[in-house]
């Protein structure tokens, strides 16, 4: 029932896109009917996977909070209410069935050592985590893909040199490498941020931080940079492996015998055929990057007070842990949900994006009742 | 006039993990292909047929030897001339399932060579549809992906992709061996029709003797990287001279048991030796029923026994 509703919803979205494209370029849906039916099949496969839906819901909640979090958080992270009113130190969380936050005028998730509202901090922290994971993946993955493509396609000495460098990066513990970078880099970044107004404003608004936090922003960027540097080797390896198998396929040789340039062969024929494992990996890695960034902050390498990075909040709450458990607990739960969401989503995407499992699903459906994945009837 | 002239071409592959060992896939092959003829190459798996085809198209660089296309040295072409060569010499591959990019529609696949060679077509859809009809497909296939087509249909697309540039020479690397028999016949007939229509030369590589006989004007028999016999198709099948060719032809099943019983029986034992370390002298001598002393020492030269009928065997060569 639930699955049916979700599937219908996706179908409506896909049909709307098709109609829109038809208006822009007449005949588009006719030409792409194979693609559209494939999308619908994917939507169908996705709607049948319970973990996929749970993951999708968790991830969309996280993304939405990440986008609007800083605006709906009713307290700024850099205001310290306890300095005005000492009663606000370490207020206990007031969670509805046991306690009514409205009538008692208590914070939902308690307050920290400065009387800051934990819920507001977590909402803001979600934004920081989202941005970190997106930037790390958006920079690290293309880098890995390009290096893997080149190594796999050209082979020989190029391959040997690049893969040995990759090995070095992989052999070196990622966390330690990231720590090394994250301790050295902030001062450089700080200079850039102070001198270059555009970069500064861009990143400040990206993380929704205020101007006083420029040094913290620099160490945030250092964490990101460090993560990017340790991120690409995995992708380089995976892509290289896929390229090695794809480049032996006849259509690559056919493309070369047509006289296509190396770049055309690489980007038109090889790249599209090695990307599918990457999409799944990216989904997993968005979760892992969030966690690793949090781990770095937890170890004290990332931003410091008052920036509400989730890992840093956990590490700070550690001091008060058994008694004031909520300071550790809620940012920790937030991190847990983020990682869980991405992982569940990745798990189901792996099945949905694999044409083989999708095809078997199609046949299963056809056995039960005829379902039309076709959007337009072919003439 | 010869369209393709191949002179003493050799292609050795390095063996992984060894400095000196080499697989001699093609080891000194000389022949030529005339315009608008079909030159068949038969031999068992691993004898170097496909490698030879790829070397001629410059998809692989030969270790030694020369390839001339319309009297130009193919290996020395570069830039604009190389592009011209690529346009005039095409290839159709064995496995239609892997020779089409699964991420492109049929229209994109066939349009790509045109775009690459700067040929502008007013209405690509109409142009490609007309050509699809020539190879027995239709408008409804334009926007399909390869996985939506059958093996035979994919091979038709692959053939069209090779033909769309109107090449003079096409290497057909076992174009039917991945297809079932009824489809094979259709594709072979299609290839013959297209040859009449577009006047291209074919180099037809196959291990299937019946198919090669049906397709070819002249046939070369290949064994362990070398041609052992080149002759006109009919002549080769009537009167094979080289012992290996005789054995190969004797292996064709004959439907009539009476004739089959009367047929001269030649059998050979063993398997083809490794191309890494081919036997000295004639490569066929360890398995040859007529082996002589000289076969073990010296390689037989290619001699013209009758006009147009060449054989490399000491039985026919003057010592």
Short mmCIF file of N, CA and C in Angstrom, two decimals, chain B residues 164-238:
data_model
loop_
_atom_site.label_atom_id
_atom_site.label_comp_id
_atom_site.label_asym_id
_atom_site.label_seq_id
_atom_site.Cartn_x
_atom_site.Cartn_y
_atom_site.Cartn_z
N UNK B 164 28.38 2.94 -42.56
CA UNK B 164 27.78 4.26 -42.75
C UNK B 164 28.78 5.25 -43.36
N UNK B 165 30.07 4.99 -43.15
CA UNK B 165 31.09 5.88 -43.71
C UNK B 165 31.51 5.46 -45.11
N UNK B 166 30.82 4.46 -45.66
CA UNK B 166 31.15 3.94 -47.01
C UNK B 166 32.62 3.56 -47.11
N UNK B 167 33.07 2.63 -46.26
CA UNK B 167 34.48 2.26 -46.30
C UNK B 167 34.79 1.40 -47.52
N UNK B 168 36.08 1.34 -47.84
CA UNK B 168 36.50 0.49 -48.95
C UNK B 168 36.86 -0.90 -48.47
N UNK B 169 37.13 -0.99 -47.17
CA UNK B 169 37.65 -2.25 -46.66
C UNK B 169 37.07 -2.50 -45.28
N UNK B 170 36.55 -3.70 -45.07
CA UNK B 170 36.00 -4.03 -43.76
C UNK B 170 36.57 -5.35 -43.28
N UNK B 171 37.07 -5.35 -42.07
CA UNK B 171 37.50 -6.60 -41.45
C UNK B 171 36.30 -7.16 -40.70
N UNK B 172 35.88 -8.35 -41.08
CA UNK B 172 34.76 -8.99 -40.40
C UNK B 172 35.34 -10.08 -39.51
N UNK B 173 35.39 -9.80 -38.22
CA UNK B 173 36.05 -10.73 -37.31
C UNK B 173 35.01 -11.69 -36.73
N UNK B 174 34.85 -12.81 -37.36
CA UNK B 174 33.84 -13.81 -36.97
C UNK B 174 32.49 -13.15 -36.68
N UNK B 175 31.94 -12.47 -37.66
CA UNK B 175 30.73 -11.68 -37.37
C UNK B 175 29.52 -12.54 -37.04
N UNK B 176 29.57 -13.83 -37.32
CA UNK B 176 28.37 -14.63 -37.09
C UNK B 176 28.56 -15.71 -36.03
N UNK B 177 29.74 -15.79 -35.45
CA UNK B 177 29.96 -16.95 -34.58
C UNK B 177 29.22 -16.84 -33.26
N UNK B 178 28.74 -15.62 -32.91
CA UNK B 178 27.99 -15.50 -31.66
C UNK B 178 26.48 -15.60 -31.91
N UNK B 179 26.11 -15.87 -33.15
CA UNK B 179 24.67 -15.87 -33.48
C UNK B 179 24.21 -17.30 -33.76
N UNK B 180 22.90 -17.53 -33.64
CA UNK B 180 22.45 -18.89 -33.94
C UNK B 180 22.29 -19.07 -35.45
N UNK B 181 22.15 -20.32 -35.87
CA UNK B 181 22.38 -20.65 -37.27
C UNK B 181 21.44 -19.91 -38.23
N UNK B 182 20.15 -19.81 -37.86
CA UNK B 182 19.23 -19.16 -38.80
C UNK B 182 19.58 -17.68 -38.96
N UNK B 183 19.99 -17.06 -37.86
CA UNK B 183 20.37 -15.65 -37.93
C UNK B 183 21.68 -15.50 -38.70
N UNK B 184 22.59 -16.47 -38.51
CA UNK B 184 23.86 -16.45 -39.25
C UNK B 184 23.61 -16.30 -40.74
N UNK B 185 22.70 -17.14 -41.25
CA UNK B 185 22.43 -17.12 -42.68
C UNK B 185 21.93 -15.74 -43.11
N UNK B 186 21.04 -15.16 -42.32
CA UNK B 186 20.53 -13.83 -42.67
C UNK B 186 21.65 -12.81 -42.73
N UNK B 187 22.51 -12.85 -41.70
CA UNK B 187 23.58 -11.86 -41.64
C UNK B 187 24.54 -12.05 -42.81
N UNK B 188 24.86 -13.31 -43.13
CA UNK B 188 25.79 -13.56 -44.23
C UNK B 188 25.21 -13.04 -45.54
N UNK B 189 23.92 -13.31 -45.76
CA UNK B 189 23.29 -12.81 -46.98
C UNK B 189 23.29 -11.29 -47.01
N UNK B 190 23.02 -10.72 -45.85
CA UNK B 190 23.02 -9.26 -45.76
C UNK B 190 24.40 -8.71 -46.14
N UNK B 191 25.45 -9.35 -45.58
CA UNK B 191 26.81 -8.88 -45.87
C UNK B 191 27.10 -8.97 -47.36
N UNK B 192 26.63 -10.06 -47.99
CA UNK B 192 26.88 -10.21 -49.42
C UNK B 192 26.15 -9.12 -50.22
N UNK B 193 24.90 -8.89 -49.84
CA UNK B 193 24.13 -7.85 -50.54
C UNK B 193 24.80 -6.49 -50.39
N UNK B 194 25.23 -6.21 -49.15
CA UNK B 194 25.83 -4.90 -48.89
C UNK B 194 27.12 -4.75 -49.68
N UNK B 195 27.84 -5.86 -49.85
CA UNK B 195 29.09 -5.76 -50.60
C UNK B 195 28.82 -5.36 -52.05
N UNK B 196 27.76 -5.97 -52.60
CA UNK B 196 27.39 -5.61 -53.98
C UNK B 196 27.01 -4.14 -54.03
N UNK B 197 26.26 -3.71 -53.03
CA UNK B 197 25.73 -2.37 -53.03
C UNK B 197 26.83 -1.32 -52.83
N UNK B 198 27.71 -1.57 -51.85
CA UNK B 198 28.69 -0.54 -51.50
C UNK B 198 30.09 -0.80 -52.05
N UNK B 199 30.28 -1.94 -52.69
CA UNK B 199 31.56 -2.27 -53.33
C UNK B 199 32.75 -2.19 -52.38
N UNK B 200 32.60 -2.82 -51.25
CA UNK B 200 33.72 -2.83 -50.31
C UNK B 200 34.43 -4.17 -50.38
N UNK B 201 35.69 -4.17 -49.98
CA UNK B 201 36.42 -5.44 -49.84
C UNK B 201 36.23 -5.94 -48.43
N UNK B 202 36.11 -7.23 -48.30
CA UNK B 202 35.98 -7.81 -46.97
C UNK B 202 37.20 -8.65 -46.67
N UNK B 203 37.61 -8.61 -45.42
CA UNK B 203 38.51 -9.65 -44.94
C UNK B 203 37.68 -10.43 -43.93
N UNK B 204 37.34 -11.64 -44.29
CA UNK B 204 36.39 -12.40 -43.50
C UNK B 204 37.13 -13.43 -42.65
N UNK B 205 37.13 -13.20 -41.35
CA UNK B 205 37.85 -14.09 -40.45
C UNK B 205 36.86 -15.04 -39.82
N UNK B 206 37.17 -16.33 -39.85
CA UNK B 206 36.24 -17.27 -39.22
C UNK B 206 36.92 -18.60 -38.97
N UNK B 207 36.32 -19.37 -38.08
CA UNK B 207 36.81 -20.75 -37.93
C UNK B 207 35.83 -21.71 -38.57
N UNK B 208 34.75 -21.15 -39.11
CA UNK B 208 33.70 -21.98 -39.67
C UNK B 208 33.92 -22.10 -41.18
N UNK B 209 34.32 -23.30 -41.60
CA UNK B 209 34.72 -23.48 -43.00
C UNK B 209 33.58 -23.24 -43.97
N UNK B 210 32.40 -23.74 -43.59
CA UNK B 210 31.26 -23.58 -44.50
C UNK B 210 30.96 -22.11 -44.73
N UNK B 211 31.00 -21.35 -43.64
CA UNK B 211 30.72 -19.92 -43.74
C UNK B 211 31.77 -19.23 -44.61
N UNK B 212 33.02 -19.57 -44.40
CA UNK B 212 34.09 -18.94 -45.17
C UNK B 212 33.95 -19.27 -46.65
N UNK B 213 33.60 -20.52 -46.92
CA UNK B 213 33.45 -20.92 -48.32
C UNK B 213 32.33 -20.14 -48.98
N UNK B 214 31.24 -19.97 -48.25
CA UNK B 214 30.08 -19.26 -48.77
C UNK B 214 30.42 -17.81 -49.07
N UNK B 215 31.24 -17.22 -48.22
CA UNK B 215 31.49 -15.79 -48.33
C UNK B 215 32.62 -15.42 -49.27
N UNK B 216 33.68 -16.25 -49.33
CA UNK B 216 34.96 -15.74 -49.83
C UNK B 216 35.22 -16.05 -51.30
N UNK B 217 36.01 -15.16 -51.92
CA UNK B 217 36.57 -15.44 -53.23
C UNK B 217 37.86 -16.22 -53.07
N UNK B 218 38.70 -15.71 -52.16
CA UNK B 218 39.95 -16.41 -51.90
C UNK B 218 40.04 -16.70 -50.41
N UNK B 219 40.73 -17.77 -50.09
CA UNK B 219 40.80 -18.17 -48.69
C UNK B 219 42.26 -18.43 -48.30
N UNK B 220 42.61 -18.00 -47.12
CA UNK B 220 43.93 -18.33 -46.58
C UNK B 220 43.72 -19.22 -45.36
N UNK B 221 44.54 -20.25 -45.26
CA UNK B 221 44.46 -21.13 -44.10
C UNK B 221 45.61 -20.77 -43.17
N UNK B 222 45.28 -20.51 -41.92
CA UNK B 222 46.30 -20.03 -40.98
C UNK B 222 46.56 -21.09 -39.92
N UNK B 223 47.83 -21.26 -39.59
CA UNK B 223 48.18 -22.19 -38.52
C UNK B 223 49.29 -21.59 -37.68
N UNK B 224 49.04 -21.39 -36.43
CA UNK B 224 50.04 -20.87 -35.49
C UNK B 224 50.74 -19.61 -35.99
N UNK B 225 49.96 -18.66 -36.42
CA UNK B 225 50.54 -17.37 -36.78
C UNK B 225 51.09 -17.27 -38.17
N UNK B 226 50.90 -18.33 -38.97
CA UNK B 226 51.41 -18.26 -40.35
C UNK B 226 50.36 -18.74 -41.32
N UNK B 227 50.38 -18.21 -42.53
CA UNK B 227 49.53 -18.77 -43.58
C UNK B 227 50.20 -20.03 -44.10
N UNK B 228 49.44 -21.12 -44.22
CA UNK B 228 50.02 -22.32 -44.81
C UNK B 228 49.56 -22.51 -46.24
N UNK B 229 48.40 -21.90 -46.58
CA UNK B 229 47.91 -22.07 -47.94
C UNK B 229 46.97 -20.93 -48.29
N UNK B 230 47.15 -20.41 -49.50
CA UNK B 230 46.22 -19.39 -50.00
C UNK B 230 45.74 -19.86 -51.36
N UNK B 231 44.42 -19.88 -51.56
CA UNK B 231 43.92 -20.32 -52.86
C UNK B 231 42.54 -19.75 -53.07
N UNK B 232 42.06 -19.87 -54.33
CA UNK B 232 40.68 -19.51 -54.58
C UNK B 232 39.78 -20.46 -53.81
N UNK B 233 38.62 -19.96 -53.43
CA UNK B 233 37.77 -20.73 -52.53
C UNK B 233 37.46 -22.12 -53.09
N UNK B 234 37.02 -22.18 -54.35
CA UNK B 234 36.63 -23.48 -54.90
C UNK B 234 37.82 -24.42 -54.97
N UNK B 235 38.94 -23.86 -55.39
CA UNK B 235 40.11 -24.68 -55.57
C UNK B 235 40.57 -25.27 -54.24
N UNK B 236 40.53 -24.45 -53.21
CA UNK B 236 40.97 -24.92 -51.91
C UNK B 236 40.09 -26.06 -51.44
N UNK B 237 38.79 -25.93 -51.65
CA UNK B 237 37.90 -26.97 -51.15
C UNK B 237 37.97 -28.23 -51.99
N UNK B 238 38.26 -28.07 -53.29
CA UNK B 238 38.38 -29.26 -54.12
C UNK B 238 39.70 -29.96 -53.92
#
